[in-house]
XYZ file of C-alpha atoms in Angstrom:
491
model
C 36.460 -21.207 2.733
C 33.293 -20.139 2.379
C 32.552 -17.880 4.177
C 27.830 -17.938 5.873
C 26.205 -14.834 5.950
C 22.799 -14.220 7.315
C 20.367 -11.452 5.003
C 17.860 -9.769 7.972
C 14.731 -8.540 7.146
C 15.578 -4.878 6.645
C 13.346 -2.389 8.139
C 10.810 -0.845 5.089
C 10.384 2.488 6.712
C 7.354 4.157 7.981
C 7.505 2.608 10.963
C 6.493 -0.576 9.424
C 7.344 -3.110 12.212
C 6.419 -7.032 10.574
C 5.526 -8.393 6.711
C 4.416 -11.324 5.056
C 6.115 -13.673 3.083
C 4.331 -14.044 0.273
C 6.448 -15.740 -2.374
C 10.728 -17.126 -2.825
C 12.055 -16.077 -5.682
C 14.614 -18.794 -5.106
C 15.739 -21.901 -3.566
C 18.620 -23.242 -1.319
C 21.402 -24.088 -3.724
C 20.361 -21.101 -6.312
C 23.729 -18.721 -7.352
C 22.722 -14.869 -5.734
C 24.729 -12.146 -7.485
C 24.435 -9.051 -5.250
C 20.818 -6.943 -5.363
C 18.935 -9.836 -6.949
C 15.317 -10.006 -5.532
C 14.846 -13.314 -2.798
C 11.725 -12.600 -2.050
C 8.558 -10.966 -2.233
C 6.693 -9.544 1.487
C 3.192 -8.006 1.386
C 3.461 -5.358 4.526
C 0.606 -3.088 5.678
C 0.886 -0.480 3.159
C 2.561 -2.523 -0.300
C 4.232 -5.645 -1.383
C 7.690 -5.287 -1.589
C 10.311 -7.103 -3.614
C 13.772 -7.247 -1.426
C 17.268 -8.073 -3.035
C 19.735 -10.031 -1.064
C 23.339 -7.716 -0.950
C 25.440 -11.006 -0.783
C 26.353 -12.803 -3.901
C 26.492 -16.361 -3.062
C 24.968 -19.869 -2.864
C 21.611 -19.660 -0.647
C 21.741 -22.017 2.325
C 19.156 -21.527 3.847
C 15.346 -19.564 4.453
C 14.035 -18.644 7.193
C 9.998 -18.712 6.822
C 7.186 -20.749 4.505
C 5.524 -18.937 2.263
C 2.417 -16.839 4.471
C 4.751 -16.832 7.174
C 4.767 -13.236 9.328
C 8.270 -12.137 10.167
C 9.000 -9.464 12.687
C 11.984 -6.324 11.052
C 15.272 -8.245 11.778
C 14.165 -11.261 11.835
C 16.372 -13.308 9.237
C 15.330 -14.580 6.001
C 18.039 -16.662 4.664
C 22.171 -17.269 4.959
C 23.917 -17.400 2.011
C 27.785 -18.995 1.244
C 30.072 -16.647 0.079
C 33.754 -16.581 -1.159
C 35.337 -20.286 -2.129
C 32.593 -23.247 -3.387
C 31.551 -25.135 -0.366
C 33.465 -28.262 1.049
C 31.570 -30.749 -0.721
C 29.586 -29.225 -3.525
C 30.671 -29.751 -6.461
C 31.958 -27.554 -9.002
C 29.947 -25.500 -10.111
C 32.000 -23.590 -12.772
C 33.206 -20.338 -14.878
C 29.529 -18.163 -13.894
C 29.026 -19.939 -10.401
C 32.663 -19.672 -9.291
C 32.630 -15.617 -10.519
C 29.558 -14.908 -8.736
C 31.199 -16.896 -5.540
C 35.102 -14.938 -6.230
C 36.148 -11.996 -4.333
C 32.602 -12.375 -2.474
C 34.499 -12.524 1.026
C 36.723 -9.449 1.169
C 33.540 -7.146 -0.355
C 31.640 -8.701 3.150
C 34.429 -8.348 5.661
C 34.717 -4.713 4.368
C 30.990 -3.615 4.199
C 28.495 -6.339 5.489
C 25.220 -4.955 3.171
C 25.379 -3.766 0.004
C 23.820 -0.296 1.080
C 19.539 0.290 0.904
C 17.908 -3.096 0.259
C 14.493 -2.185 -0.571
C 13.366 -1.881 -4.176
C 13.323 1.692 -5.691
C 16.144 2.718 -3.439
C 18.693 0.722 -4.643
C 21.659 -0.702 -3.382
C 24.962 1.109 -5.217
C 25.065 -1.210 -7.764
C 22.625 -1.844 -10.756
C 19.611 -5.105 -10.181
C 21.268 -8.211 -11.549
C 19.341 -10.799 -13.657
C 17.166 -13.039 -11.847
C 19.299 -16.643 -12.161
C 17.956 -20.114 -11.435
C 21.373 -22.177 -12.157
C 20.494 -25.282 -9.497
C 23.679 -27.473 -8.483
C 22.907 -30.404 -6.620
C 21.651 -29.934 -3.600
C 24.074 -30.373 -1.036
C 25.467 -26.973 -2.079
C 23.462 -26.605 1.304
C 26.199 -28.385 3.454
C 28.296 -25.475 3.322
C 25.970 -24.236 6.411
C 25.552 -27.568 8.824
C 24.577 -24.133 12.061
C 21.859 -23.061 8.992
C 20.361 -26.182 8.396
C 20.649 -27.277 11.566
C 19.243 -23.756 12.914
C 16.593 -22.839 9.918
C 15.520 -26.445 8.939
C 12.324 -25.068 6.001
C 10.091 -27.684 5.547
C 7.385 -26.616 3.302
C 4.786 -28.313 1.092
C 4.080 -26.163 -1.729
C 2.118 -26.413 -5.112
C 4.005 -25.204 -7.932
C 2.293 -22.105 -9.588
C 2.072 -20.839 -12.666
C 1.018 -16.974 -13.065
C -1.891 -16.002 -11.585
C -2.767 -19.524 -9.732
C -2.856 -20.033 -6.351
C -0.493 -21.579 -3.908
C -1.146 -24.329 -1.650
C 0.624 -24.906 1.790
C -0.043 -27.251 4.902
C -1.783 -24.740 6.841
C -2.178 -25.323 10.845
C -5.240 -26.665 12.957
C -8.371 -24.333 12.804
C -7.089 -22.474 9.232
C -9.412 -24.868 7.196
C -8.501 -28.190 5.144
C -5.298 -28.636 3.711
C -5.730 -28.573 -0.119
C -4.026 -27.031 -3.446
C -5.238 -24.067 -5.678
C -5.871 -24.719 -8.533
C -5.713 -22.285 -11.955
C -8.871 -19.768 -10.781
C -8.094 -16.005 -11.663
C -6.906 -14.218 -8.658
C -4.562 -12.084 -8.109
C -4.101 -10.444 -4.626
C -2.386 -12.987 -2.066
C -4.444 -11.462 0.539
C -7.480 -13.316 -1.434
C -5.773 -17.030 -1.524
C -4.870 -15.926 2.280
C -8.295 -15.066 3.332
C -9.563 -18.365 1.717
C -7.078 -20.940 3.131
C -7.392 -20.049 7.002
C -11.244 -19.846 6.066
C -11.225 -23.100 4.658
C -12.742 -21.621 1.128
C -12.212 -23.783 -2.081
C -11.178 -21.235 -4.252
C -11.674 -23.734 -7.451
C -15.660 -23.587 -6.925
C -16.288 -19.979 -6.614
C -17.220 -17.492 -9.566
C -15.671 -14.741 -9.191
C -17.709 -10.998 -9.698
C -14.544 -9.040 -10.884
C -13.756 -8.478 -14.102
C -12.503 -11.728 -16.341
C -14.727 -13.890 -12.862
C -11.197 -12.476 -11.634
C -12.165 -13.321 -7.475
C -12.054 -11.002 -4.977
C -11.860 -10.800 -0.948
C -15.973 -10.195 -1.412
C -16.729 -13.240 -2.959
C -14.720 -14.959 0.052
C -17.022 -13.199 2.300
C -19.906 -13.884 1.301
C -18.660 -17.765 1.419
C -17.998 -17.144 4.673
C -20.663 -15.184 6.439
C -22.886 -18.210 4.429
C -21.629 -20.442 5.947
C -21.930 -19.097 9.866
C -25.503 -18.621 8.817
C -25.850 -21.918 8.127
C -23.470 -22.538 11.291
C -25.263 -20.665 13.606
C -28.932 -22.474 13.992
C -27.465 -25.815 15.150
C -24.556 -23.950 17.705
C -27.437 -23.098 20.047
C -27.306 -20.996 23.123
C -24.415 -23.317 25.209
C -21.963 -20.598 26.223
C -19.083 -20.765 23.815
C -15.638 -22.800 25.736
C -11.955 -22.438 24.695
C -11.997 -25.148 22.373
C -15.026 -23.863 20.629
C -14.412 -20.688 20.182
C -12.896 -19.595 16.884
C -9.231 -17.501 17.437
C -9.009 -14.704 15.200
C -5.989 -15.161 12.520
C -4.703 -13.466 9.185
C -8.916 -11.217 8.583
C -10.998 -14.624 9.943
C -12.992 -13.553 12.609
C -13.388 -14.464 16.120
C -17.114 -15.950 17.735
C -18.200 -15.419 21.652
C -15.835 -14.592 24.260
C -12.956 -11.960 23.390
C -11.068 -13.577 26.821
C -11.571 -17.166 29.086
C -14.754 -16.281 31.265
C -15.520 -12.897 29.881
C -17.808 -11.599 27.823
C -17.688 -9.716 24.589
C -18.597 -5.673 23.993
C -21.939 -5.375 23.512
C -24.367 -8.949 23.512
C -21.705 -11.350 24.040
C -21.210 -12.355 20.689
C -20.223 -11.068 17.489
C -17.508 -11.001 14.191
C -14.199 -9.544 15.979
C -12.007 -8.123 12.912
C -8.174 -7.658 13.971
C -7.297 -3.700 13.160
C -4.003 -5.379 10.988
C -2.659 -5.175 7.865
C -3.748 -1.557 5.414
C -6.052 -1.685 8.320
C -4.216 -1.350 11.043
C -1.336 0.541 9.366
C -4.741 3.443 8.635
C -6.558 3.156 12.316
C -2.526 4.087 13.501
C -2.124 6.662 11.026
C -5.528 8.419 11.099
C -5.769 8.112 15.246
C -2.773 9.419 15.816
C -3.959 12.772 13.218
C -6.298 13.301 15.884
C -4.029 12.756 19.319
C -1.528 15.615 17.609
C -3.573 17.796 14.747
C -6.451 20.464 15.796
C -7.932 19.828 12.499
C -10.502 22.341 11.689
C -13.084 21.697 8.980
C -13.773 24.584 5.767
C -15.886 24.278 3.242
C -17.649 26.137 0.036
C -20.220 25.182 -2.963
C -18.293 25.740 -6.078
C -20.188 25.839 -9.967
C -17.648 23.174 -11.660
C -19.462 23.390 -14.999
C -16.742 25.626 -17.074
C -14.099 22.565 -15.430
C -15.989 19.663 -16.840
C -16.654 21.964 -20.557
C -12.532 22.657 -20.017
C -11.858 18.705 -19.868
C -13.962 17.557 -22.755
C -12.312 20.409 -24.920
C -9.013 19.386 -24.010
C -9.504 15.581 -24.440
C -11.479 16.365 -27.700
C -8.275 18.352 -28.693
C -6.287 14.998 -29.474
C -2.993 13.523 -27.356
C -3.291 11.866 -23.599
C -6.309 12.427 -21.799
C -6.708 13.765 -18.945
C -8.021 13.439 -16.392
C -10.803 15.432 -13.183
C -8.131 14.576 -10.556
C -5.211 15.696 -12.919
C -6.689 19.026 -13.451
C -7.758 19.512 -9.830
C -4.178 18.383 -8.697
C -3.059 21.370 -11.030
C -5.643 23.189 -9.529
C -4.579 22.142 -6.010
C -0.253 22.970 -6.398
C -1.346 26.917 -7.682
C -3.415 27.385 -4.740
C -0.191 25.971 -2.422
C 1.871 28.903 -4.018
C -0.190 30.987 -3.127
C -0.912 29.956 0.181
C 2.544 27.944 1.241
C 1.384 27.210 4.860
C -0.392 24.539 3.707
C 2.612 22.788 1.932
C 4.038 22.559 5.543
C 4.840 20.406 8.767
C 4.935 20.619 13.054
C 7.840 20.314 14.523
C 6.826 21.139 18.089
C 10.080 20.083 19.180
C 11.719 23.167 17.804
C 8.389 24.845 17.649
C 8.365 25.799 14.313
C 6.738 25.477 11.438
C 8.767 24.355 8.929
C 7.092 25.053 5.012
C 8.508 23.263 2.290
C 9.372 24.054 -0.979
C 8.386 20.866 -3.351
C 4.454 19.140 -3.946
C 4.589 15.933 -3.120
C 0.943 15.945 -3.575
C -0.846 12.785 -2.096
C -4.055 11.018 -3.359
C -6.831 8.471 -1.440
C -7.071 5.764 -3.802
C -9.387 2.669 -2.194
C -8.232 -0.739 -3.313
C -9.297 -4.475 -2.869
C -6.539 -3.781 0.033
C -7.477 -0.852 1.225
C -7.405 2.926 1.230
C -4.146 3.938 0.860
C -2.382 7.162 -0.319
C 0.031 6.872 -3.369
C 2.577 10.098 -4.099
C 2.772 12.073 -7.081
C 6.884 13.335 -6.366
C 7.588 17.150 -7.275
C 3.828 17.644 -8.373
C 4.336 21.489 -8.639
C 6.422 20.530 -11.772
C 4.001 18.756 -13.719
C 1.567 19.582 -16.261
C -1.740 18.699 -16.621
C -0.972 15.638 -18.569
C 1.897 14.792 -16.456
C 0.430 15.324 -13.296
C -2.575 12.707 -15.519
C -0.362 9.770 -16.682
C 1.383 9.672 -13.780
C -1.781 9.112 -11.296
C -2.764 6.589 -13.551
C 0.585 4.631 -13.672
C -0.144 4.607 -9.735
C -3.492 3.867 -9.079
C -2.509 0.764 -11.711
C 0.268 -0.020 -9.607
C -2.571 0.732 -6.276
C -5.003 -1.732 -7.617
C -2.185 -4.298 -8.268
C -0.764 -4.021 -4.535
C 2.781 -3.190 -6.039
C 2.842 0.164 -5.296
C 7.003 1.208 -3.332
C 7.250 1.687 -0.186
C 8.984 4.817 -1.604
C 5.714 5.529 -3.980
C 3.584 5.785 -0.547
C 5.587 8.242 1.676
C 7.108 11.896 1.754
C 3.750 13.316 1.099
C 3.336 16.964 1.443
C -0.713 17.344 1.066
C -3.213 15.268 0.199
C -6.073 15.288 -2.702
C -9.388 13.243 -1.383
C -11.718 12.869 -4.347
C -14.512 10.817 -2.258
C -17.355 11.760 -4.614
C -16.732 8.699 -6.642
C -18.658 7.085 -3.911
C -21.524 9.408 -4.146
C -21.350 11.964 -1.421
C -21.468 14.985 -1.967
C -19.059 15.990 1.141
C -17.311 14.948 4.327
C -14.860 16.271 6.942
C -11.842 15.007 5.888
C -8.623 13.774 8.488
C -5.164 15.195 7.580
C -2.642 12.508 6.393
C -0.507 13.126 8.646
C 1.976 14.659 9.397
C 0.958 17.070 6.162
C -1.032 20.084 7.270
C -4.245 19.774 5.121
C -6.424 18.065 3.168
C -8.386 18.873 0.332
C -11.700 16.944 -0.449
C -14.099 16.940 -3.481
C -17.193 15.850 -4.028
C -19.566 14.615 -6.707
C -20.245 17.125 -9.577
C -23.527 16.533 -10.118
C -26.876 18.757 -11.745
C -28.499 21.206 -9.296
C -29.919 24.238 -9.654
C -27.857 27.491 -8.959
C -28.296 31.335 -9.839
C -25.782 31.914 -13.182
C -25.426 35.469 -14.172
C -28.626 36.528 -12.786
C -30.663 33.528 -13.213
C -31.659 30.310 -12.474
C -30.164 27.470 -13.614
C -29.526 23.353 -13.731
C -25.115 23.713 -12.587
C -22.855 21.582 -12.684
C -21.945 21.560 -8.376
C -19.283 19.993 -6.392
C -18.659 20.699 -2.964
C -15.243 21.482 -1.634
C -13.596 20.383 1.900
C -11.099 21.511 2.671
C -9.522 20.978 6.847
C -6.607 22.276 7.721
C -4.046 22.182 10.866
C -4.848 25.548 12.661
C -1.841 25.574 14.663
C 0.352 26.581 10.548
C -2.750 29.049 10.283
C -5.908 30.647 10.528
C -9.109 30.496 8.951
C -8.220 33.248 6.663
C -5.861 31.491 5.066
C -7.058 28.792 4.515
C -9.942 30.493 3.473
C -8.007 32.390 0.828
C -6.599 29.127 -0.418
C -10.422 27.404 -0.659
C -12.094 30.662 -2.255
C -9.028 30.573 -4.876
C -9.984 26.572 -5.462
C -13.463 27.409 -5.801
C -12.876 30.634 -8.465
C -9.934 27.743 -10.475
C -12.904 25.882 -9.892
C -15.824 28.075 -11.625
C -13.803 29.740 -14.349
C -10.719 28.166 -15.239
C -8.916 30.819 -17.223
C -8.626 32.284 -13.334
C -5.526 29.863 -12.848
C -4.186 32.028 -16.358
C -4.481 35.104 -14.686
C -3.771 34.148 -10.938
C -0.173 32.444 -11.296
């Protein structure tokens, strides 16, 4: 007799409480194996493919693509054990997938941690798309009654959009053609604001449609509609309620004007933007931070990088050289590679350096983490930065690659700015900021010369150390930037 088990959206870590279904990887009636990937969801931090801890036949799915679900909400139900009553015989492969699953489920309701990248105690299974007759779903009348899955979706291959039925106020119903869009957020933004991606020429590489392209169309539509609206007061029916990344114009609540002039654009703090807001607000509330900075002559560091890359072999990035300097400085000043336990009133100095680095992506600011950075050489650091940066741009970083950093390196010089006062990435104790490297007048060997100058900023938690330690760390970093040979002499 088949046993129907319910698989719920698992805890995705880092305090994340919800996720949006972006793509189903299985259909009702499919046979799945333990740890087979069944759904792709998007959290405020990354895209995550979620494996199912059961082996059996999918009898129901909960939620359409684009639906946001809280952690603990049902994702799907699976019939395990004997073939469902009334279902046609499936043969050896399907029977093998179902046999014994009920005993395993009774002994242990799940196979372990269901997050990709953490493992579940079994090797990942290959996806199998065996499609028995649809009356297999009859194995679970309760699931069929409680969770009907109504879908209107276009079949889509890689790189294509997906159409779906839209609710009131979400724009016209249409199906996107084979347009060059990678980000599901861009597709969602277009759907919810009635922007037809087929009519857009993308500004990204090879015509890739970016979020900015969709927002330009939205702003143009707003500017065109604004003179027609007139000064009439907004009513409940006239107001546009923000959905997803959309905007709200008019009142914040019935009869109450919005802040400022009474009209404007309201952007919900959701997704990556909301996660960043929560993280930085907590940092400011809990950490008594201070910032110190110094200018350094980076000419020799830049020359060293040119020489290393001219010697052949893998290319070395500037970020990797700075990371190598950071790990050496943290070995000398371990107070800055720590965190504070206020309940125990202890400072915990950490043995490993897991180096976070700020990366600006189309989805917003994320901080991928290079594990065991202290044990890597410059080439290994460079390769790992490149891999994580590419995953960040594609939105495929796993929660494990976005958590657990002990110190953060922030190269905001790529934005063309000289300096900043970084906000510590809670619960770390410090962050090093690096400005742009530009030619400036500099006294070199007693004479005025034009040198490549950079400003370095260190924000630190004043609970873990005083200014002397922070200044020593920053001075060591500056010395290594000015004379890379110092790294060989002092480490």
